[in-house]
Amino acid sequence: MITSRTKVSRIGLAALLLAGVGVPALGQDTPESLLPPGFDDPAPTPAPSPGPSAAPTRAADPLAPVVGVALPADTALGNAAAGEPVSEVPIDLSKYELPEFAKHSLDRVGAFAAGNAAFPADSFGSSDGRFLQVLMRRMNAPVASRWASIVLRRALMSPLDTPAGVNGADFAADRAWALLRMGEANAARGVIEDVDTDNYTPWLYQVAMQAALANGDPAALCPIADKGAAAIAQRGWALAQAMCLGLAGKPNEAGQSFNRARSGTSPSDIDNLLAEKVLGTGAQGRRAVTIEWNPVSQLTAWRWGLATATGVEVPADLYQSVGPQVRYWQALAPNIDPVARVASAELAATAGVFSNAGLVDLYSEIEQGGDSGAAQTVARDLRTAYTDGDVGTRIKALRTLWDAASTPRMRYARLILTARAASWIPASDKVEDADRLIASMLSSGYDAAAHEWRGVVKRGGEGWALLALADAGGAGVTAGEVTGFGDAGSRRKAQMLLAGLAGLGRMRSSEAQNAAASLDVEIGGVNSWTQAIDAAGQRGDAATVALLAGVGMQSVSWDYVAPEALFHIVAAMRAAGMVNYARMIAVEAVTRSA
């Protein structure tokens, strides 16, 4: 649901998206914990009932390329010990299969992420598999909210039961494709790798290629290149076969395969040249390839992935031809210079792809590199903010980092960057930047440290509003306090405060209705999306709630996320046992609204 500021579009587009969905319709080396120590994980959900059946479908890809048994060991050793020659027996590798216990079932697919507890396996509950597939394929990602993206990433990545009626491999592909569009290249790869290659479908082959490219890892295609080429007649798979032969140290065979794959195309074709460059990196490879970007006007996953894998720099202007998720792939690419990816990393942090710790580590690398430039200046200010012995100097460094941001999104990125440093500032009524310190802490979930400022912040100010939302067991808030917050500052922020407090159950029903009337927020509005997310929350289907929350957050910025949508997202997450995420999403809504 792409929401706007008008009531008609806010309510109508959700209904258009979900109308008829019950009918069959047509990538840090490992995922890093984005939560600070002590931030609670979602509670287990109750066991659901089975759901109905459906048929899987495919989605278009906007970033697609143009294109005999051995002798037992003891017998052999015995023959050798007796001085007899050991006869060589041909080994038929096709007869070797994984034992049953080592095979991955399609009934449950997913991966665990370091530092993050997985969602319960039954978190999709009784949701129709067709319904979930339509949501994932139609969702415009990335989504507006950092915290909604974090919870959705965890849900889509976790080892979850495959809903009834959908092919497990295709459903894994849908999950991975949604993660790729969110910028979560590593998480997507983790989901795909939990499916045995014998179970691949054409749709999973396509998404697996996208995941390999998003991770800048063409070698990941080698276990599936031959089968992928047999299943899908596209030049990309033929080139993948050639690249894999080259990487395997077979330059002659690779050259012949490459010539067949590029037959009928221009010798200067950028896709062929990049594949040839990968081919030449293998053992005994002797191909010198020069990449010229001047004639190229469109960046694709193929071009980005192969260029990244071979150390070819992608011109900055080409990133304007693709979605923001490619910038997030760049942020996660470990073989790109830290200075070249730090701007993308800050953007990725606002989308939930990068953590506070990841950003600090990246700037630490930059500082250790010793180069001069703007990034080095930020790195030094960051060190001061974290390590200086004088509190006043640390606050001054924090203020310098915040004030250097020129856009709302970069301002939020700097709050994330400084979150842990802000949590080390002692609470004091003498500090002028209390509101920003609180916002910074809560941007990365440091709610315990933020609550130390409850007795310091001015009631009715933004810091007070953020703490009212973040407090897990806080007292109720009155309608007068919410409307007064709007009168003193931003009406938009007051609408989000109301939606968050009402969704968290921090206001009595009569108080919430009075404030909603004053602020023109129709929290009682009903459409297909609100019915779906409310029902999923009541059932305790945490993963379904997370997916529907992502649908409700489809927007390039918070400017077009409706307070009504926030209310239902927060309420449903609270009902499904994800109250901590609900609190952080509500806090983010107030922080990032104008």
Coordinates of C-alpha atoms in Angstrom, one line a residue:
M1 CA 0.0 0.0 0.0
I2 CA 1.6 3.2 -1.1
T3 CA 0.1 5.8 1.2
S4 CA -0.3 9.5 0.6
R5 CA -1.5 12.4 2.6
T6 CA -5.0 12.3 1.2
K7 CA -7.5 10.1 2.9
V8 CA -8.8 8.7 -0.4
S9 CA -5.5 7.4 -1.5
R10 CA -4.5 6.2 1.9
I11 CA -7.6 4.0 2.2
G12 CA -8.2 3.2 -1.5
L13 CA -4.8 2.0 -2.6
A14 CA -4.7 -0.6 0.2
A15 CA -8.0 -2.0 -1.0
L16 CA -6.8 -2.1 -4.6
L17 CA -3.7 -4.0 -3.6
L18 CA -5.4 -6.6 -1.6
A19 CA -8.6 -7.0 -3.6
G20 CA -8.9 -10.5 -4.9
V21 CA -5.6 -11.8 -3.4
G22 CA -7.5 -14.9 -2.2
V23 CA -7.8 -16.0 -5.8
P24 CA -4.7 -17.6 -7.5
A25 CA -2.6 -14.9 -9.1
L26 CA -0.6 -15.2 -12.1
G27 CA 22.6 -9.2 -0.2
Q28 CA 29.0 -8.0 5.8
D29 CA 29.9 -11.6 5.1
T30 CA 27.0 -12.8 7.3
P31 CA 23.8 -11.1 8.4
E32 CA 24.7 -8.9 11.4
S33 CA 22.5 -8.4 14.4
L34 CA 20.9 -5.0 14.1
L35 CA 19.8 -5.0 17.7
P36 CA 21.8 -3.7 20.7
P37 CA 22.5 -6.0 23.7
G38 CA 19.4 -6.5 25.8
F39 CA 16.8 -5.7 23.1
D40 CA 14.2 -8.3 23.5
D41 CA 13.3 -10.8 20.7
P42 CA 9.7 -11.4 19.6
A43 CA 7.7 -13.8 21.8
P44 CA 6.7 -17.2 20.4
T45 CA 3.3 -17.2 18.8
P46 CA 0.5 -19.7 19.4
A47 CA 0.2 -22.7 17.0
P48 CA -1.9 -21.9 14.0
S49 CA -4.3 -24.0 11.9
P50 CA -3.5 -25.2 8.4
G51 CA -4.2 -22.9 5.4
P52 CA -5.7 -23.6 2.0
S53 CA -3.8 -24.5 -1.2
A54 CA -2.7 -22.4 -4.2
A55 CA -0.5 -22.4 -7.2
P56 CA 2.9 -20.6 -7.5
T57 CA 3.7 -17.9 -10.1
R58 CA 6.7 -16.0 -11.4
A59 CA 7.5 -12.3 -11.3
A60 CA 9.4 -10.2 -13.9
D61 CA 12.9 -9.2 -13.0
P62 CA 13.8 -5.6 -13.6
L63 CA 17.5 -6.2 -13.0
A64 CA 17.9 -9.3 -15.1
P65 CA 20.9 -9.7 -17.5
V66 CA 20.5 -8.8 -21.2
V67 CA 21.3 -11.8 -21.7
G68 CA 31.2 -48.3 -9.9
V69 CA 31.6 -48.0 -6.0
A70 CA 35.1 -47.6 -4.6
L71 CA 36.5 -50.5 -2.5
P72 CA 36.0 -50.2 1.2
A73 CA 39.0 -48.5 2.9
D74 CA 39.9 -51.4 5.0
T75 CA 40.1 -53.8 2.0
A76 CA 42.3 -51.4 0.0
L77 CA 44.6 -51.0 3.0
G78 CA 44.7 -54.8 3.5
N79 CA 45.8 -55.4 -0.1
A80 CA 48.5 -52.8 0.1
A81 CA 49.8 -54.2 3.4
A82 CA 50.1 -57.7 1.7
G83 CA 52.3 -56.2 -1.0
E84 CA 49.6 -56.6 -3.6
P85 CA 48.9 -53.8 -6.1
V86 CA 45.6 -51.9 -5.4
S87 CA 43.5 -52.0 -8.5
E88 CA 41.9 -48.7 -9.5
V89 CA 38.1 -48.9 -9.7
P90 CA 36.2 -46.2 -11.6
I91 CA 34.1 -44.1 -9.3
D92 CA 30.6 -43.2 -10.5
L93 CA 30.0 -40.0 -8.7
S94 CA 26.4 -40.0 -9.8
K95 CA 25.6 -42.8 -7.4
Y96 CA 26.7 -40.7 -4.4
E97 CA 23.8 -38.9 -2.7
L98 CA 23.4 -37.1 0.5
P99 CA 21.9 -39.3 3.3
E100 CA 18.4 -38.5 4.2
F101 CA 19.3 -36.8 7.4
A102 CA 21.5 -34.3 5.5
K103 CA 18.9 -33.3 2.9
H104 CA 17.0 -30.1 3.3
S105 CA 13.2 -30.4 3.3
L106 CA 11.1 -28.0 1.4
D107 CA 8.6 -28.1 4.2
R108 CA 10.8 -25.7 6.2
V109 CA 13.3 -23.3 4.5
G110 CA 15.4 -20.5 5.9
A111 CA 18.6 -19.5 7.7
F112 CA 19.7 -18.4 11.1
A113 CA 21.4 -15.0 11.5
A114 CA 24.1 -14.5 14.1
G115 CA 22.8 -12.6 17.1
N116 CA 19.2 -12.8 16.1
A117 CA 16.7 -15.4 17.3
A118 CA 14.7 -16.8 14.5
F119 CA 10.9 -16.4 14.2
P120 CA 8.9 -19.4 15.3
A121 CA 8.6 -21.9 12.4
D122 CA 4.8 -21.5 12.2
S123 CA 4.9 -17.7 12.0
F124 CA 2.9 -17.6 8.8
G125 CA 0.1 -19.5 10.6
S126 CA -2.9 -20.2 8.5
S127 CA -2.2 -17.6 5.9
D128 CA -2.9 -18.6 2.3
G129 CA 0.3 -19.3 0.4
R130 CA -1.1 -17.5 -2.6
F131 CA -1.9 -14.5 -0.5
L132 CA 1.7 -14.3 0.8
Q133 CA 3.2 -14.8 -2.7
V134 CA 1.1 -11.9 -4.1
L135 CA 2.2 -9.6 -1.3
M136 CA 5.9 -10.4 -1.7
R137 CA 5.8 -10.0 -5.5
R138 CA 3.8 -6.8 -5.5
M139 CA 5.6 -5.1 -2.6
N140 CA 7.6 -2.1 -3.7
A141 CA 10.8 -2.4 -1.7
P142 CA 12.7 -1.0 0.1
V143 CA 10.1 0.2 2.6
A144 CA 10.1 3.6 4.4
S145 CA 10.7 2.3 8.0
R146 CA 14.1 1.1 9.2
W147 CA 12.5 -0.9 12.0
A148 CA 9.7 -2.4 9.8
S149 CA 12.5 -3.5 7.4
I150 CA 14.5 -5.1 10.2
V151 CA 11.5 -7.1 11.4
L152 CA 10.6 -8.1 7.8
R153 CA 14.1 -9.2 7.1
R154 CA 14.1 -11.4 10.2
A155 CA 10.8 -12.9 9.2
L156 CA 11.6 -13.6 5.6
M157 CA 15.0 -15.1 6.5
S158 CA 14.0 -17.3 9.4
P159 CA 13.5 -21.1 8.9
L160 CA 9.7 -21.0 8.4
D161 CA 7.2 -23.7 7.5
T162 CA 6.1 -23.5 3.8
P163 CA 2.4 -22.7 3.6
A164 CA 0.2 -25.4 2.2
G165 CA -0.4 -25.4 -1.6
V166 CA 2.8 -23.6 -2.7
N167 CA 6.0 -25.2 -3.9
G168 CA 8.7 -24.8 -1.2
A169 CA 11.4 -23.9 -3.7
D170 CA 9.3 -21.3 -5.4
F171 CA 8.2 -19.9 -2.0
A172 CA 11.9 -19.7 -0.9
A173 CA 12.6 -17.8 -4.2
D174 CA 9.8 -15.4 -3.5
R175 CA 11.2 -14.7 0.0
A176 CA 14.7 -14.3 -1.4
W177 CA 13.5 -12.0 -4.2
A178 CA 11.8 -9.7 -1.7
L179 CA 14.9 -9.6 0.4
L180 CA 17.0 -8.7 -2.6
R181 CA 14.7 -5.8 -3.4
M182 CA 15.0 -4.7 0.2
G183 CA 18.8 -4.6 -0.2
E184 CA 19.4 -7.7 2.0
A185 CA 21.8 -9.6 -0.3
N186 CA 23.3 -11.7 2.4
A187 CA 19.9 -12.7 3.9
A188 CA 18.6 -13.7 0.4
R189 CA 21.7 -15.9 -0.2
G190 CA 21.1 -17.6 3.1
V191 CA 17.5 -18.5 2.2
I192 CA 18.5 -19.8 -1.2
E193 CA 21.3 -21.9 0.1
D194 CA 18.9 -23.8 2.4
V195 CA 17.3 -25.4 -0.7
D196 CA 19.1 -28.4 -2.2
T197 CA 20.0 -28.0 -5.9
D198 CA 18.0 -31.1 -6.8
N199 CA 14.9 -29.2 -5.7
Y200 CA 15.5 -26.0 -7.8
T201 CA 12.7 -24.7 -10.0
P202 CA 13.1 -22.3 -12.9
W203 CA 12.0 -19.4 -10.7
L204 CA 14.5 -20.3 -8.0
Y205 CA 17.3 -20.5 -10.6
Q206 CA 16.5 -17.0 -11.7
V207 CA 16.5 -15.6 -8.1
A208 CA 19.6 -17.6 -7.2
M209 CA 21.5 -15.8 -10.1
Q210 CA 20.2 -12.5 -8.8
A211 CA 21.5 -13.3 -5.3
A212 CA 24.9 -14.3 -6.5
L213 CA 25.2 -11.1 -8.5
A214 CA 23.9 -9.0 -5.6
N215 CA 26.7 -10.5 -3.4
G216 CA 29.3 -9.9 -6.1
D217 CA 30.0 -13.6 -6.1
P218 CA 29.7 -15.2 -9.6
A219 CA 31.4 -18.4 -8.3
A220 CA 28.2 -19.0 -6.3
L221 CA 26.6 -19.8 -9.7
C222 CA 29.0 -22.7 -10.4
P223 CA 27.1 -25.5 -8.6
I224 CA 23.9 -24.7 -10.5
A225 CA 25.3 -23.3 -13.8
D226 CA 24.8 -26.4 -15.9
K227 CA 21.3 -27.2 -14.6
G228 CA 20.3 -23.5 -14.8
A229 CA 21.4 -23.3 -18.4
A230 CA 19.4 -26.5 -19.2
A231 CA 16.3 -25.0 -17.5
I232 CA 16.5 -21.5 -18.8
A233 CA 17.6 -20.6 -22.3
Q234 CA 19.2 -17.2 -21.6
R235 CA 22.7 -15.9 -22.5
G236 CA 23.4 -15.2 -18.8
W237 CA 23.4 -18.9 -18.0
A238 CA 25.6 -19.8 -21.0
L239 CA 28.0 -17.1 -19.9
A240 CA 27.9 -18.5 -16.3
Q241 CA 29.0 -21.9 -17.6
A242 CA 31.9 -20.3 -19.4
M243 CA 32.9 -18.2 -16.3
C244 CA 32.7 -21.3 -14.1
L245 CA 35.0 -23.3 -16.4
G246 CA 37.5 -20.4 -16.3
L247 CA 37.3 -20.3 -12.5
A248 CA 37.9 -24.0 -12.4
G249 CA 41.2 -23.5 -14.2
K250 CA 40.1 -24.8 -17.6
P251 CA 40.9 -21.9 -19.9
N252 CA 40.6 -23.7 -23.2
E253 CA 37.2 -25.1 -22.5
A254 CA 36.1 -21.8 -21.0
G255 CA 37.1 -20.0 -24.1
Q256 CA 35.2 -22.3 -26.4
S257 CA 32.1 -22.0 -24.1
F258 CA 32.4 -18.3 -24.0
N259 CA 32.6 -18.0 -27.8
R260 CA 29.5 -20.0 -28.2
A261 CA 27.7 -17.9 -25.5
R262 CA 28.5 -14.6 -27.1
S263 CA 27.8 -15.7 -30.7
G264 CA 25.6 -13.1 -32.5
T265 CA 26.4 -10.3 -30.1
S266 CA 28.8 -7.3 -30.4
P267 CA 32.4 -7.8 -29.4
S268 CA 32.1 -4.6 -27.3
D269 CA 29.0 -5.8 -25.4
I270 CA 29.6 -4.8 -21.8
D271 CA 27.9 -8.0 -20.4
N272 CA 30.2 -10.3 -22.4
L273 CA 33.3 -8.3 -21.5
L274 CA 32.5 -8.5 -17.8
A275 CA 31.9 -12.2 -18.0
E276 CA 35.2 -12.6 -19.9
K277 CA 37.0 -10.6 -17.2
V278 CA 35.6 -13.1 -14.6
L279 CA 36.6 -16.0 -16.8
G280 CA 40.2 -14.7 -17.0
T281 CA 40.6 -14.5 -13.2
G282 CA 40.7 -18.3 -12.9
A283 CA 43.9 -20.4 -12.8
Q284 CA 45.9 -20.1 -16.0
G285 CA 43.6 -17.4 -17.2
R286 CA 45.5 -15.0 -19.6
R287 CA 42.7 -12.7 -20.8
A288 CA 43.3 -8.9 -20.5
V289 CA 39.9 -7.2 -20.7
T290 CA 39.3 -3.4 -20.6
I291 CA 35.9 -2.2 -19.4
E292 CA 34.6 1.0 -20.9
W293 CA 31.5 2.4 -19.2
N294 CA 30.9 5.4 -21.5
P295 CA 28.4 3.7 -23.8
V296 CA 26.5 2.2 -20.8
S297 CA 23.4 4.0 -19.7
Q298 CA 21.7 1.3 -17.5
L299 CA 23.1 -0.6 -14.6
T300 CA 21.9 -4.1 -14.1
A301 CA 22.5 -6.7 -11.4
W302 CA 24.7 -8.6 -13.9
R303 CA 26.9 -5.6 -14.6
W304 CA 27.1 -4.6 -10.9
G305 CA 27.8 -8.1 -9.7
L306 CA 30.5 -8.9 -12.2
A307 CA 32.2 -5.5 -11.9
T308 CA 32.2 -5.8 -8.2
A309 CA 33.6 -9.3 -8.3
T310 CA 36.5 -8.2 -10.5
G311 CA 37.4 -4.9 -8.8
V312 CA 36.0 -2.7 -11.6
E313 CA 34.6 0.5 -10.2
V314 CA 31.0 1.3 -11.3
P315 CA 30.6 5.0 -12.2
A316 CA 28.5 6.8 -9.6
D317 CA 26.0 8.2 -12.1
L318 CA 25.0 4.7 -13.1
Y319 CA 23.5 4.1 -9.6
Q320 CA 20.9 6.6 -10.5
S321 CA 19.5 4.2 -13.1
V322 CA 18.6 1.5 -10.6
G323 CA 16.7 1.3 -7.3
P324 CA 18.2 2.1 -3.9
Q325 CA 18.7 -1.5 -3.1
V326 CA 21.8 -1.6 -5.3
R327 CA 23.4 1.0 -3.1
Y328 CA 22.7 -1.3 -0.1
W329 CA 24.4 -4.2 -2.0
Q330 CA 27.4 -1.9 -2.4
A331 CA 27.4 -1.1 1.3
L332 CA 27.6 -4.8 2.1
A333 CA 30.3 -5.6 -0.4
P334 CA 33.5 -6.3 1.6
N335 CA 35.9 -6.0 -1.4
I336 CA 34.9 -2.4 -2.1
D337 CA 37.1 0.2 -0.5
P338 CA 35.5 1.5 2.8
V339 CA 35.6 5.1 1.6
A340 CA 33.7 4.2 -1.6
R341 CA 30.9 2.5 0.3
V342 CA 30.5 4.6 3.4
A343 CA 27.8 6.9 2.0
S344 CA 25.9 3.9 0.8
A345 CA 26.3 2.3 4.2
E346 CA 24.7 5.3 5.9
L347 CA 21.7 5.1 3.5
A348 CA 21.6 1.4 4.1
A349 CA 21.4 2.0 7.9
T350 CA 18.2 4.1 7.5
A351 CA 16.7 1.1 5.6
G352 CA 17.6 -1.4 8.3
V353 CA 20.4 -3.1 6.3
F354 CA 23.3 -1.7 8.3
S355 CA 23.6 -1.4 12.0
N356 CA 25.1 1.2 14.3
A357 CA 28.0 -1.2 15.1
G358 CA 28.5 -1.8 11.3
L359 CA 28.8 1.9 10.6
V360 CA 31.2 2.5 13.5
D361 CA 33.4 -0.4 12.3
L362 CA 33.4 1.0 8.8
Y363 CA 34.5 4.5 9.9
S364 CA 37.1 2.8 12.1
E365 CA 38.6 1.2 9.0
I366 CA 38.6 4.6 7.2
E367 CA 40.4 6.2 10.1
Q368 CA 43.0 3.5 10.3
G369 CA 43.5 4.0 6.5
G370 CA 44.9 7.4 7.2
D371 CA 43.6 9.0 4.0
S372 CA 42.4 12.6 4.1
G373 CA 38.9 13.7 3.1
A374 CA 35.4 14.2 4.4
A375 CA 35.0 10.6 5.5
Q376 CA 38.2 10.8 7.5
T377 CA 36.9 14.0 9.2
V378 CA 33.7 12.1 10.2
A379 CA 35.7 9.2 11.5
R380 CA 37.8 11.5 13.8
D381 CA 34.7 13.3 15.1
L382 CA 33.1 9.9 15.7
R383 CA 36.1 8.8 17.7
T384 CA 35.9 11.9 19.8
A385 CA 32.2 11.3 20.4
Y386 CA 32.9 7.9 21.7
T387 CA 36.2 8.2 23.5
D388 CA 36.9 11.7 24.7
G389 CA 37.1 12.0 28.5
D390 CA 35.2 15.3 28.6
V391 CA 31.4 15.0 28.3
G392 CA 31.1 18.5 26.8
T393 CA 33.6 17.6 24.1
R394 CA 31.7 14.4 23.3
I395 CA 28.4 16.3 23.0
K396 CA 30.1 18.9 20.7
A397 CA 31.4 16.1 18.5
L398 CA 27.9 14.6 18.3
R399 CA 26.4 17.9 17.4
T400 CA 29.0 18.4 14.7
L401 CA 28.1 15.0 13.2
W402 CA 24.3 15.7 13.3
D403 CA 24.6 19.2 11.9
A404 CA 26.7 18.1 8.9
A405 CA 23.8 16.1 7.5
S406 CA 22.0 18.0 4.7
T407 CA 18.9 15.8 4.1
P408 CA 16.3 14.3 6.5
R409 CA 17.4 10.8 5.6
M410 CA 21.1 11.6 6.3
R411 CA 20.1 13.3 9.6
Y412 CA 18.5 10.0 10.6
A413 CA 21.6 8.1 9.4
R414 CA 23.7 10.2 11.7
L415 CA 21.4 9.5 14.6
I416 CA 22.0 5.8 14.0
L417 CA 25.8 6.3 13.6
T418 CA 26.0 8.0 17.0
A419 CA 23.5 5.8 18.9
R420 CA 25.9 4.0 21.2
A421 CA 27.9 7.2 21.8
A422 CA 24.7 9.0 22.8
S423 CA 23.9 6.2 25.2
W424 CA 27.1 7.0 27.2
I425 CA 26.1 10.7 27.8
P426 CA 24.9 11.0 31.4
A427 CA 21.4 12.4 31.8
S428 CA 21.4 16.1 32.8
D429 CA 19.0 19.0 32.5
K430 CA 22.0 21.1 31.5
V431 CA 22.3 19.3 28.1
E432 CA 20.6 21.3 25.3
D433 CA 20.4 18.4 22.8
A434 CA 18.5 16.0 25.0
D435 CA 15.8 15.4 22.3
R436 CA 18.4 14.4 19.7
L437 CA 20.3 12.3 22.1
I438 CA 17.1 10.4 22.9
A439 CA 16.3 10.0 19.2
S440 CA 19.8 8.8 18.5
M441 CA 19.7 6.1 21.2
L442 CA 16.2 4.9 20.2
S443 CA 17.2 4.8 16.5
S444 CA 19.2 1.7 17.4
G445 CA 17.1 0.4 20.2
Y446 CA 19.0 1.6 23.2
D447 CA 15.8 2.2 25.1
A448 CA 17.2 1.5 28.6
A449 CA 19.8 4.3 28.3
A450 CA 17.1 6.6 26.8
H451 CA 14.8 6.1 29.8
E452 CA 17.4 7.6 32.1
W453 CA 16.4 10.9 30.6
R454 CA 12.7 10.7 31.7
G455 CA 13.2 13.0 34.6
V456 CA 15.2 15.5 32.5
V457 CA 13.2 16.1 29.4
K458 CA 10.5 18.7 29.3
R459 CA 7.0 17.3 29.3
G460 CA 5.3 17.9 25.9
G461 CA 8.6 18.1 24.0
E462 CA 9.8 15.7 21.4
G463 CA 12.1 13.8 23.8
W464 CA 9.1 13.3 26.1
A465 CA 7.0 12.0 23.1
L466 CA 9.7 9.5 22.1
L467 CA 10.1 8.2 25.6
A468 CA 6.3 7.9 26.0
L469 CA 6.3 5.6 23.0
A470 CA 9.5 3.7 24.0
D471 CA 8.5 3.0 27.6
A472 CA 7.4 -0.6 27.8
G473 CA 5.2 -0.1 30.8
G474 CA 4.6 3.6 30.7
A475 CA 1.6 5.5 32.1
G476 CA -1.3 6.5 29.9
V477 CA -1.2 9.7 27.9
T478 CA -4.2 12.0 27.6
A479 CA -5.7 13.5 24.5
G480 CA -4.8 17.0 25.7
E481 CA -1.1 16.1 25.9
V482 CA -1.1 14.7 22.4
T483 CA -2.9 17.6 20.8
G484 CA -0.7 20.0 22.9
F485 CA 2.4 18.4 21.5
G486 CA 1.0 19.1 18.0
D487 CA 0.2 22.7 18.9
A488 CA 3.7 23.3 20.2
G489 CA 5.4 21.8 17.2
S490 CA 4.5 19.6 14.3
R491 CA 1.0 18.5 13.6
R492 CA 2.4 15.6 11.5
K493 CA 4.5 14.4 14.4
A494 CA 1.4 14.6 16.7
Q495 CA -0.6 12.5 14.3
M496 CA 2.1 9.8 14.4
L497 CA 2.4 10.1 18.2
L498 CA -1.4 9.5 18.5
A499 CA -1.3 6.5 16.1
G500 CA 1.6 5.0 18.0
L501 CA 0.2 5.5 21.5
A502 CA -3.2 4.2 20.4
G503 CA -1.7 1.2 18.8
L504 CA 0.4 0.4 21.8
G505 CA -2.7 0.7 24.1
R506 CA -1.3 3.7 26.0
M507 CA -4.5 5.7 25.7
R508 CA -8.0 5.0 26.8
S509 CA -10.4 4.5 24.0
S510 CA -12.3 7.7 24.6
E511 CA -9.0 9.7 24.9
A512 CA -7.7 8.2 21.6
Q513 CA -11.0 9.0 19.8
N514 CA -10.9 12.6 21.0
A515 CA -7.3 13.1 19.9
A516 CA -8.0 11.4 16.6
A517 CA -10.9 13.8 15.9
S518 CA -8.8 16.8 16.8
L519 CA -5.9 15.7 14.6
D520 CA -8.0 14.4 11.8
V521 CA -6.7 10.8 12.0
E522 CA -9.2 8.1 11.0
I523 CA -7.9 5.2 13.1
G524 CA -11.2 3.5 12.8
G525 CA -11.1 3.3 9.0
V526 CA -11.4 -0.2 7.4
N527 CA -10.1 -1.7 4.1
S528 CA -8.7 -5.0 2.9
W529 CA -5.3 -4.3 4.2
T530 CA -6.4 -3.2 7.7
Q531 CA -8.6 -6.3 8.0
A532 CA -5.8 -8.5 6.9
I533 CA -3.1 -7.2 9.3
D534 CA -5.6 -6.9 12.2
A535 CA -6.6 -10.5 11.7
A536 CA -3.0 -11.7 11.4
G537 CA -2.1 -9.9 14.6
Q538 CA -5.0 -11.5 16.5
R539 CA -4.0 -14.9 15.3
G540 CA -0.4 -14.3 16.4
D541 CA 1.0 -14.9 12.9
A542 CA 4.1 -12.8 13.4
A543 CA 5.7 -13.3 10.0
T544 CA 2.4 -12.5 8.2
V545 CA 2.1 -9.3 10.3
A546 CA 5.7 -8.4 9.4
L547 CA 5.0 -8.8 5.7
L548 CA 1.8 -6.8 5.8
A549 CA 3.6 -4.1 7.8
G550 CA 6.1 -3.9 4.9
V551 CA 3.2 -3.6 2.5
G552 CA 1.8 -0.7 4.6
M553 CA 5.2 1.0 4.5
Q554 CA 5.7 1.1 0.8
S555 CA 7.0 4.6 0.2
V556 CA 10.3 6.3 -0.6
S557 CA 10.0 8.3 2.6
W558 CA 7.9 8.7 5.7
D559 CA 6.1 11.7 4.2
Y560 CA 3.6 9.3 2.5
V561 CA 3.1 6.8 5.3
A562 CA -0.3 7.5 6.8
P563 CA -0.8 7.6 10.6
E564 CA -3.8 5.3 10.1
A565 CA -1.4 2.7 8.6
L566 CA 1.0 3.2 11.5
F567 CA -1.8 2.6 14.0
H568 CA -2.7 -0.8 12.5
I569 CA 0.9 -1.9 12.1
V570 CA 1.7 -1.1 15.8
A571 CA -1.5 -2.7 17.1
A572 CA -1.0 -5.8 15.0
M573 CA 2.6 -6.2 16.1
R574 CA 1.7 -5.8 19.7
A575 CA -1.1 -8.4 19.4
A576 CA 1.4 -10.8 17.7
G577 CA 3.9 -10.6 20.5
M578 CA 6.3 -8.1 18.8
V579 CA 5.7 -5.2 21.1
N580 CA 9.4 -4.1 21.1
Y581 CA 9.4 -3.7 17.3
A582 CA 6.0 -1.9 17.6
R583 CA 7.5 0.6 20.1
M584 CA 10.6 1.3 17.9
I585 CA 8.5 1.7 14.7
A586 CA 6.3 4.2 16.5
V587 CA 9.4 6.1 17.8
E588 CA 10.8 6.1 14.3
A589 CA 7.6 7.6 12.9
V590 CA 7.7 10.6 15.2
T591 CA 11.5 11.0 14.8
R592 CA 11.4 11.0 11.0
S593 CA 8.2 12.9 10.3
A594 CA 8.5 16.5 9.4

